[in-house]
Amino acid sequence: MLDLFAYGDAGWGDEILQGLAITIQLAIATLPVGLVLGFMAAFASLSRLWPLRALGFGYTTVMRGLPEILTLFVVYNGAGLLLNMAVKWWNPEASGTDFSPFAAGVIALGLVFGAYAGEVLRGAFQSLDNGQVEAGRAIGMSKSQIFRRIQLPQVWRFALPGLGNLWINMLKDTALVSVIALDDLMRMTKVAVGVTKQPFTFYLVACLLYWAMCVLSEVVLARMERRANRGVRRAA
Amino acid sequence: MNPIEVITEYWPRLLDGTIMTIKLTFLGAFIAALVSPGLALVRAYSNSFAQAPLRLYISFMRGTPILAQLFLIYYGSGQFRPILQEWGLWTFFRDPFNCALLAFALNSTAYQTEILRGGIMGVAQGEVEAARAIGMSRIKTLRRVVFPHAYRIAWPALGNEIILLMKASALASVVTVFDIMGRTRQVFSRTFDFSIYLWAAIIYLCITAMFVILWRQAELRLSPHIEPRPRPRTAMQPAKEPRA
């Protein structure tokens, strides 16, 4: 049993660990993309201009209503088509290029993360005490100073639990990229199953690895929350 | 082909897929809704020793991708084929629809149990004490006091869970169930017309929108005595953000 997961040519340990590394890379690469999109969506929906508000609302509503796998296919196939069109337009003789599944995964998962994060961040901005912003203005802070020194640290504290949940969801959603042929944990497991004919064993191991990542994330997030909330008096 | 031609030619397939998606989602949610109240009671009231296996199950279901759970059931059952055949269960596991339904029901049970537990814990202790004081038995208290209120508290979160399940049901297309996503991929592989994905997106959004409206109506019916008015927030009662 254990020799199935041996490291090296004999077992599948190294292949599965490689897949795990791709999964982790994908999740870590998606996080900044999703956070930037989330902040943009939150600013848009809190904007004074109605077209921006409509845009923010439309983006978060549509993205949250679509299955993640559909978003992934739209990005993968759609961006592939656009890329091909652009290449053909640039250089008609060029042969078709393939859109990288990794990039498609980052964009699609980032779009989904951004939509949910937009809502979380909007809620966090709205729960800030307005008096503090006014106080900042009263002592002559500039807008960016108020944002950096007063709003951001507290938005972080309010948004952390929600963003933590989103991180865990995104970590699980990375499994979808195996469908568009990226060699992540799920796909390497599938390859191993194809050879060894032991589907239950291998998928169980994949599940346990995802589970371990999620539990680890939860532990780290609980610590980050405790750190973000240091100095906050607890209501009795 | 333009987008209109695509939909006029392939709408029967998409309709077929839509029915499949709705069937899969609601059967899965329904099975989970039958099982979860009992489990939620265990989670809310029993001692931590009895809860241990349940917590493990919920943590596993929430900590692993649904796709992995689906593969574990659909492909994984193949490893036990001789035993399953002996027990006459192989015909069940051979069908991708059954496997997808089982995976979604198991997954949704875990989430619904946690949501309902939150609802049960949210019922004020005084209500239970009042019910006991006028001589209601434990079961009667649960049926007439605890569960009605718990469902009212949990209702919006349960709706969210069903929407998440509906979105997750698109994964069934990966194991060859022809739901909306499955039909869409089938049509795309035939026509290479990208607009079919946009039609699929519109269908999913319509289903979600209709569900949200229906769920909201049901919520009003569930609490007819509670007027839908925004509660003023005061400094004494800070808004509590529920953790999802």
Coordinates of C-alpha atoms in Angstrom, one line a residue:
Chain A
M1 CA 0.0 0.0 0.0
L2 CA 2.6 2.5 1.1
D3 CA 4.9 1.8 -1.8
L4 CA 2.3 3.2 -4.1
F5 CA 3.2 6.6 -2.6
A6 CA 6.9 6.0 -2.7
Y7 CA 9.1 8.9 -3.8
G8 CA 10.8 8.4 -7.2
D9 CA 10.0 6.2 -10.2
A10 CA 8.5 3.4 -8.3
G11 CA 5.6 5.3 -6.6
W12 CA 3.5 8.3 -7.1
G13 CA 4.6 10.3 -4.1
D14 CA 6.7 12.8 -6.1
E15 CA 4.1 13.3 -8.8
I16 CA 1.4 14.0 -6.3
L17 CA 3.6 16.4 -4.4
Q18 CA 4.4 18.2 -7.7
G19 CA 0.6 18.5 -8.3
L20 CA 0.2 19.8 -4.8
A21 CA 2.9 22.4 -5.5
I22 CA 1.0 23.6 -8.6
T23 CA -2.2 23.8 -6.6
I24 CA -0.5 26.0 -3.9
Q25 CA 1.2 28.1 -6.5
L26 CA -2.1 28.7 -8.3
A27 CA -3.8 29.7 -5.0
I28 CA -1.0 32.0 -4.0
A29 CA -0.9 33.6 -7.4
T30 CA -4.6 34.2 -7.4
L31 CA -4.8 35.8 -4.0
P32 CA -3.3 39.2 -5.0
V33 CA -5.3 39.3 -8.2
G34 CA -8.5 38.6 -6.3
L35 CA -7.7 41.1 -3.6
V36 CA -7.0 43.9 -6.1
L37 CA -10.3 43.1 -7.9
G38 CA -12.1 43.0 -4.6
F39 CA -10.8 46.4 -3.6
M40 CA -11.8 47.8 -7.0
A41 CA -15.2 46.3 -6.7
A42 CA -15.7 47.7 -3.2
F43 CA -14.6 51.2 -4.2
A44 CA -16.8 51.0 -7.3
S45 CA -19.9 50.0 -5.3
L46 CA -19.2 52.7 -2.7
S47 CA -18.5 55.4 -5.3
R48 CA -20.6 58.5 -5.6
L49 CA -20.9 58.1 -9.4
W50 CA -23.8 55.9 -10.3
P51 CA -22.2 54.2 -13.4
L52 CA -19.4 53.0 -11.2
R53 CA -21.9 51.8 -8.6
A54 CA -23.8 49.9 -11.3
L55 CA -20.6 48.4 -12.5
G56 CA -19.6 47.2 -9.1
F57 CA -23.0 45.8 -8.3
G58 CA -23.2 44.1 -11.7
Y59 CA -19.8 42.5 -11.4
T60 CA -20.3 41.1 -7.9
T61 CA -23.9 39.9 -8.6
V62 CA -23.2 38.2 -11.9
M63 CA -19.9 36.6 -10.8
R64 CA -21.4 35.3 -7.6
G65 CA -24.4 33.8 -9.5
L66 CA -22.4 31.8 -11.9
P67 CA -20.9 28.4 -11.3
E68 CA -17.1 28.7 -10.9
I69 CA -16.5 26.0 -13.6
L70 CA -18.5 28.0 -16.1
T71 CA -16.4 31.1 -15.3
L72 CA -13.3 29.0 -15.8
F73 CA -14.5 27.7 -19.2
V74 CA -15.6 31.2 -20.3
V75 CA -12.2 32.6 -19.4
Y76 CA -10.2 29.6 -20.8
N77 CA -12.1 29.4 -24.1
G78 CA -13.0 33.0 -24.4
A79 CA -9.6 34.4 -23.7
G80 CA -8.1 31.8 -25.9
L81 CA -10.3 32.9 -28.8
L82 CA -9.5 36.6 -28.1
L83 CA -5.8 35.9 -27.9
N84 CA -5.9 34.0 -31.2
M85 CA -7.8 36.8 -32.8
A86 CA -5.3 39.3 -31.6
V87 CA -2.4 37.2 -32.8
K88 CA -4.0 36.8 -36.2
W89 CA -4.6 40.5 -36.4
W90 CA -1.1 41.3 -35.5
N91 CA 0.5 38.7 -37.7
P92 CA -1.8 36.8 -40.1
E93 CA 0.7 34.0 -40.7
A94 CA 1.1 33.1 -37.1
S95 CA -0.3 29.7 -36.1
G96 CA -2.8 29.5 -33.3
T97 CA -1.4 30.0 -29.8
D98 CA -2.8 28.3 -26.7
F99 CA -3.8 30.2 -23.7
S100 CA -2.0 28.9 -20.7
P101 CA -4.3 27.0 -18.3
F102 CA -2.4 28.4 -15.4
A103 CA -3.2 32.0 -16.5
A104 CA -6.8 31.1 -17.2
G105 CA -7.0 29.6 -13.7
V106 CA -5.6 32.7 -12.1
I107 CA -7.9 35.0 -14.0
A108 CA -11.1 32.9 -13.4
L109 CA -10.5 32.2 -9.8
G110 CA -9.3 35.8 -9.3
L111 CA -12.6 37.1 -10.8
V112 CA -14.6 34.8 -8.5
F113 CA -12.6 35.7 -5.4
G114 CA -12.8 39.4 -6.3
A115 CA -16.6 39.4 -6.6
Y116 CA -17.0 37.9 -3.1
A117 CA -14.2 39.9 -1.7
G118 CA -15.8 43.1 -3.0
E119 CA -18.9 42.4 -0.9
V120 CA -16.8 41.5 2.2
L121 CA -14.7 44.7 1.8
R122 CA -17.7 46.9 1.1
G123 CA -19.3 45.7 4.3
A124 CA -16.0 46.3 6.2
F125 CA -15.8 49.9 4.8
Q126 CA -19.4 50.5 5.8
S127 CA -18.9 49.4 9.3
L128 CA -16.1 51.9 9.9
D129 CA -16.9 54.6 12.4
N130 CA -17.4 57.7 10.3
G131 CA -16.4 59.9 13.2
Q132 CA -12.8 58.6 12.9
V133 CA -12.5 59.7 9.3
E134 CA -13.9 63.1 10.3
A135 CA -11.4 63.3 13.1
G136 CA -8.6 62.5 10.7
R137 CA -9.8 65.3 8.4
A138 CA -10.1 67.7 11.4
I139 CA -6.4 67.3 12.3
G140 CA -5.5 67.9 8.7
M141 CA -4.7 64.4 7.3
S142 CA -4.8 64.0 3.6
K143 CA -7.2 61.6 1.9
S144 CA -4.5 59.0 1.3
Q145 CA -3.3 59.3 4.9
I146 CA -6.8 58.7 6.2
F147 CA -7.0 55.7 4.0
R148 CA -3.7 54.2 5.0
R149 CA -3.6 55.1 8.7
I150 CA -7.3 55.0 9.8
Q151 CA -9.4 53.0 7.3
L152 CA -7.2 50.3 6.0
P153 CA -6.0 48.9 9.4
Q154 CA -9.6 48.6 10.6
V155 CA -11.0 47.3 7.3
W156 CA -8.4 44.6 7.6
R157 CA -9.7 43.7 11.0
F158 CA -13.4 43.7 9.9
A159 CA -12.8 41.9 6.6
L160 CA -10.3 39.2 7.8
P161 CA -12.9 36.5 8.8
G162 CA -14.7 36.9 5.5
L163 CA -11.6 37.0 3.4
G164 CA -10.3 33.9 5.3
N165 CA -13.4 32.0 4.3
L166 CA -12.9 33.1 0.7
W167 CA -9.3 32.0 0.7
I168 CA -10.4 28.5 1.9
N169 CA -13.1 28.4 -0.8
M170 CA -10.6 29.5 -3.5
L171 CA -8.2 26.8 -2.3
K172 CA -10.9 24.2 -2.9
D173 CA -11.9 25.7 -6.2
T174 CA -8.4 25.3 -7.6
A175 CA -9.4 21.6 -8.0
L176 CA -11.5 22.8 -11.0
V177 CA -8.4 23.7 -13.1
S178 CA -7.7 20.0 -13.5
V179 CA -10.6 20.0 -15.9
I180 CA -8.8 22.4 -18.3
A181 CA -5.7 20.2 -18.1
L182 CA -3.5 22.0 -15.6
D183 CA -1.3 19.5 -13.8
D184 CA -2.5 20.3 -10.3
L185 CA -3.1 17.9 -7.4
M186 CA -6.4 16.7 -8.7
R187 CA -5.1 15.9 -12.2
M188 CA -1.9 14.2 -11.0
T189 CA -4.2 12.1 -8.9
K190 CA -6.2 11.2 -11.9
V191 CA -3.1 10.3 -13.8
A192 CA -2.0 8.0 -10.9
V193 CA -5.5 6.4 -10.9
G194 CA -5.2 5.7 -14.6
V195 CA -2.1 3.7 -14.1
T196 CA -2.6 2.0 -10.7
K197 CA -6.4 1.4 -11.0
Q198 CA -6.8 2.3 -7.3
P199 CA -9.2 5.2 -7.6
F200 CA -10.5 5.2 -4.0
T201 CA -7.1 5.1 -2.4
F202 CA -5.7 8.0 -4.5
Y203 CA -8.7 10.3 -4.4
L204 CA -8.9 9.7 -0.7
V205 CA -5.2 10.8 -0.4
A206 CA -6.0 13.9 -2.6
C207 CA -9.0 14.7 -0.3
L208 CA -6.8 14.4 2.8
L209 CA -4.2 16.7 1.3
Y210 CA -6.9 19.4 0.5
W211 CA -8.3 18.8 4.0
A212 CA -4.9 19.3 5.5
M213 CA -4.4 22.6 3.6
C214 CA -7.8 23.9 4.7
V215 CA -7.2 23.0 8.4
L216 CA -3.8 24.5 8.3
S217 CA -5.3 27.7 6.7
E218 CA -7.9 27.8 9.4
V219 CA -5.2 27.6 12.2
V220 CA -3.1 30.4 10.5
L221 CA -6.2 32.6 9.9
A222 CA -7.3 32.2 13.6
R223 CA -3.9 33.5 14.6
M224 CA -4.0 36.4 12.1
E225 CA -7.5 37.3 13.5
R226 CA -6.2 37.3 17.0
R227 CA -3.3 39.5 15.9
A228 CA -5.5 41.9 14.0
N229 CA -7.8 42.2 17.0
R230 CA -5.1 42.9 19.6
G231 CA -5.8 46.0 21.5
V232 CA -9.6 45.7 20.8
R233 CA -11.6 45.6 24.0
R234 CA -14.0 42.6 23.9
A235 CA -17.6 43.2 24.7
A236 CA -18.4 41.4 27.9
Chain B
M1 CA -23.4 31.6 -36.4
N2 CA -24.7 34.5 -34.4
P3 CA -25.9 34.1 -30.8
I4 CA -29.6 34.0 -31.8
E5 CA -29.1 31.2 -34.3
V6 CA -27.2 29.2 -31.6
I7 CA -30.1 29.5 -29.2
T8 CA -32.8 28.8 -31.7
E9 CA -30.9 25.7 -32.9
Y10 CA -29.8 24.3 -29.5
W11 CA -32.5 25.4 -27.1
P12 CA -34.0 21.9 -26.6
R13 CA -30.7 20.7 -25.3
L14 CA -30.3 23.6 -23.0
L15 CA -33.8 23.1 -21.7
D16 CA -33.0 19.5 -21.1
G17 CA -29.9 20.5 -19.2
T18 CA -31.8 23.1 -17.2
I19 CA -34.3 20.4 -16.0
M20 CA -31.4 18.2 -15.1
T21 CA -29.6 21.0 -13.1
I22 CA -32.8 21.8 -11.2
K23 CA -33.5 18.1 -10.5
L24 CA -30.0 17.5 -9.2
T25 CA -30.0 20.6 -7.1
F26 CA -33.4 20.2 -5.5
L27 CA -33.1 16.4 -4.9
G28 CA -29.7 16.9 -3.3
A29 CA -30.9 19.8 -1.1
F30 CA -34.1 17.9 -0.2
I31 CA -32.3 14.7 0.9
A32 CA -29.9 16.9 2.9
A33 CA -32.9 18.8 4.4
L34 CA -34.4 15.5 5.6
V35 CA -31.2 14.3 7.4
S36 CA -29.8 17.6 8.7
P37 CA -32.3 18.4 11.5
G38 CA -31.5 15.3 13.4
L39 CA -27.8 15.8 13.0
A40 CA -28.1 19.5 14.0
L41 CA -29.8 18.4 17.2
V42 CA -26.9 16.1 17.9
R43 CA -24.5 19.0 17.2
A44 CA -26.5 21.4 19.4
Y45 CA -27.3 19.3 22.4
S46 CA -25.3 16.1 22.8
N47 CA -22.0 15.8 24.6
S48 CA -18.7 16.4 22.7
F49 CA -17.9 12.7 22.7
A50 CA -20.9 11.8 20.7
Q51 CA -20.3 14.7 18.4
A52 CA -16.7 13.7 17.5
P53 CA -17.6 11.6 14.4
L54 CA -20.1 14.2 13.2
R55 CA -17.6 17.0 13.5
L56 CA -15.1 15.0 11.6
Y57 CA -17.6 14.4 8.8
I58 CA -18.5 18.1 8.6
S59 CA -14.9 19.2 8.7
F60 CA -14.1 16.8 5.9
M61 CA -17.0 17.8 3.7
R62 CA -16.2 21.5 4.2
G63 CA -12.4 21.1 3.9
T64 CA -12.3 19.2 0.6
P65 CA -13.3 20.3 -2.9
I66 CA -16.7 19.0 -4.1
L67 CA -15.0 17.8 -7.3
A68 CA -12.7 15.6 -5.2
Q69 CA -15.7 14.2 -3.2
L70 CA -17.5 13.5 -6.5
F71 CA -14.5 11.7 -7.9
L72 CA -14.0 9.8 -4.7
I73 CA -17.6 8.4 -5.0
Y74 CA -17.9 8.0 -8.7
Y75 CA -14.4 6.7 -9.6
G76 CA -13.6 5.5 -6.1
S77 CA -16.5 3.1 -6.0
G78 CA -14.9 1.2 -8.9
Q79 CA -12.2 0.0 -6.5
F80 CA -14.9 -1.9 -4.5
R81 CA -16.7 -3.2 -7.6
P82 CA -16.8 -6.9 -6.6
I83 CA -18.1 -6.1 -3.1
L84 CA -20.7 -3.6 -4.4
Q85 CA -21.8 -6.1 -7.1
E86 CA -22.2 -8.8 -4.4
W87 CA -24.4 -6.4 -2.4
G88 CA -26.3 -5.4 -5.5
L89 CA -25.2 -1.8 -5.1
W90 CA -23.1 -1.6 -8.3
T91 CA -26.0 -0.6 -10.5
F92 CA -26.4 2.5 -8.2
F93 CA -22.8 3.5 -8.3
R94 CA -22.4 2.9 -12.1
D95 CA -24.8 5.7 -12.9
P96 CA -23.1 9.1 -12.8
F97 CA -26.3 10.9 -11.8
N98 CA -26.7 8.8 -8.7
C99 CA -23.1 9.4 -7.7
A100 CA -23.4 13.1 -8.3
L101 CA -26.7 13.2 -6.3
L102 CA -25.0 11.2 -3.4
A103 CA -22.0 13.5 -3.4
F104 CA -24.1 16.7 -3.4
A105 CA -26.5 15.4 -0.7
L106 CA -23.6 14.4 1.5
N107 CA -21.9 17.7 1.0
S108 CA -25.1 19.8 1.5
T109 CA -26.0 17.7 4.7
A110 CA -22.8 18.9 6.3
Y111 CA -23.4 22.6 5.5
Q112 CA -27.1 22.5 6.3
T113 CA -26.4 20.8 9.6
E114 CA -24.0 23.6 10.7
I115 CA -26.5 26.3 9.5
L116 CA -29.4 24.6 11.4
R117 CA -27.2 24.2 14.5
G118 CA -26.6 27.9 14.4
G119 CA -30.4 28.4 14.2
I120 CA -31.1 26.1 17.1
M121 CA -28.5 27.8 19.3
G122 CA -30.0 31.1 18.3
V123 CA -33.4 30.3 19.9
A124 CA -33.6 32.1 23.2
Q125 CA -33.4 29.9 26.2
G126 CA -36.4 31.6 27.7
E127 CA -38.6 30.3 24.9
V128 CA -37.6 26.7 25.7
E129 CA -38.1 27.3 29.4
A130 CA -41.5 28.8 28.8
A131 CA -42.5 25.8 26.8
R132 CA -41.4 23.5 29.5
A133 CA -43.1 25.6 32.1
I134 CA -46.5 25.1 30.4
G135 CA -45.9 21.4 30.4
M136 CA -44.8 20.7 26.8
S137 CA -42.8 17.5 26.4
R138 CA -39.3 17.6 25.0
I139 CA -40.4 16.5 21.6
K140 CA -43.3 18.9 21.5
T141 CA -41.0 21.7 22.6
L142 CA -38.7 20.9 19.7
R143 CA -41.6 20.6 17.2
R144 CA -43.5 23.7 18.2
V145 CA -40.9 26.1 19.6
V146 CA -37.3 25.3 18.8
F147 CA -37.5 24.2 15.2
P148 CA -40.0 26.8 13.9
H149 CA -37.8 29.5 15.3
A150 CA -34.6 27.9 14.3
Y151 CA -35.7 27.6 10.7
R152 CA -36.7 31.3 10.7
I153 CA -33.3 32.2 11.9
A154 CA -31.5 29.9 9.5
W155 CA -33.7 30.5 6.5
P156 CA -31.5 33.1 4.6
A157 CA -28.4 31.0 5.2
L158 CA -30.2 27.9 4.0
G159 CA -31.1 29.8 0.8
N160 CA -27.5 30.7 0.2
E161 CA -26.5 27.1 0.7
I162 CA -29.0 25.9 -1.9
I163 CA -27.6 28.5 -4.4
L164 CA -24.1 27.3 -3.7
L165 CA -25.3 23.7 -4.3
M166 CA -26.9 24.8 -7.6
K167 CA -23.6 26.3 -8.7
A168 CA -21.7 23.2 -7.5
S169 CA -24.1 21.0 -9.5
A170 CA -22.3 22.2 -12.6
L171 CA -19.5 19.9 -11.6
A172 CA -21.6 16.9 -12.4
S173 CA -20.9 17.7 -16.1
V174 CA -17.3 16.5 -15.4
V175 CA -18.6 13.0 -14.7
T176 CA -20.8 13.1 -17.9
V177 CA -24.1 14.2 -16.4
F178 CA -25.8 16.3 -19.0
D179 CA -26.9 19.3 -16.9
I180 CA -26.7 22.9 -18.3
M181 CA -22.9 22.9 -18.1
G182 CA -22.7 19.4 -19.7
R183 CA -25.0 20.4 -22.6
T184 CA -23.1 23.6 -23.0
R185 CA -19.8 21.9 -23.3
Q186 CA -21.4 19.4 -25.7
V187 CA -22.7 22.1 -28.0
F188 CA -19.4 24.1 -27.8
S189 CA -17.3 21.0 -28.8
R190 CA -19.6 20.7 -31.8
T191 CA -20.0 24.3 -32.9
F192 CA -17.0 26.1 -31.3
D193 CA -19.4 29.0 -30.9
F194 CA -18.5 30.9 -27.8
S195 CA -21.9 32.5 -27.3
I196 CA -23.3 29.2 -26.0
Y197 CA -21.4 29.9 -22.8
L198 CA -23.0 33.2 -22.5
W199 CA -26.5 31.6 -22.9
A200 CA -25.6 29.2 -20.2
A201 CA -24.5 32.1 -17.9
I202 CA -27.9 33.8 -18.5
I203 CA -29.8 30.6 -17.6
Y204 CA -27.8 30.1 -14.4
L205 CA -28.4 33.8 -13.4
C206 CA -32.1 33.4 -14.2
I207 CA -32.4 30.3 -12.0
T208 CA -30.6 32.1 -9.2
A209 CA -32.8 35.2 -9.5
M210 CA -36.0 33.2 -9.5
F211 CA -34.9 31.1 -6.6
V212 CA -33.9 34.2 -4.6
I213 CA -37.4 35.7 -5.1
L214 CA -39.2 32.5 -4.2
W215 CA -37.1 32.0 -1.1
R216 CA -37.8 35.6 0.0
Q217 CA -41.5 35.0 -0.5
A218 CA -41.3 31.8 1.6
E219 CA -39.4 33.7 4.3
L220 CA -42.3 36.2 4.5
R221 CA -44.7 33.4 4.8
L222 CA -42.7 31.7 7.5
S223 CA -42.7 34.8 9.7
P224 CA -46.1 36.5 8.9
H225 CA -46.2 38.0 12.4
I226 CA -42.9 39.7 12.0
E227 CA -43.2 42.9 10.0
P228 CA -40.4 43.3 7.5
R229 CA -39.0 46.5 8.8
P230 CA -35.4 47.6 9.1
R231 CA -34.4 47.5 12.7
P232 CA -32.6 50.7 13.8
R233 CA -29.1 50.1 15.0
T234 CA -28.1 51.7 18.2
A235 CA -24.8 52.0 19.9
M236 CA -26.1 49.5 22.5
Q237 CA -26.6 46.8 20.0
P238 CA -23.8 46.7 17.5
A239 CA -24.5 44.8 14.3
K240 CA -23.3 41.3 14.5
E241 CA -21.7 39.9 11.3
P242 CA -22.5 36.2 11.1
R243 CA -19.5 34.1 10.2
A244 CA -20.2 32.1 7.1

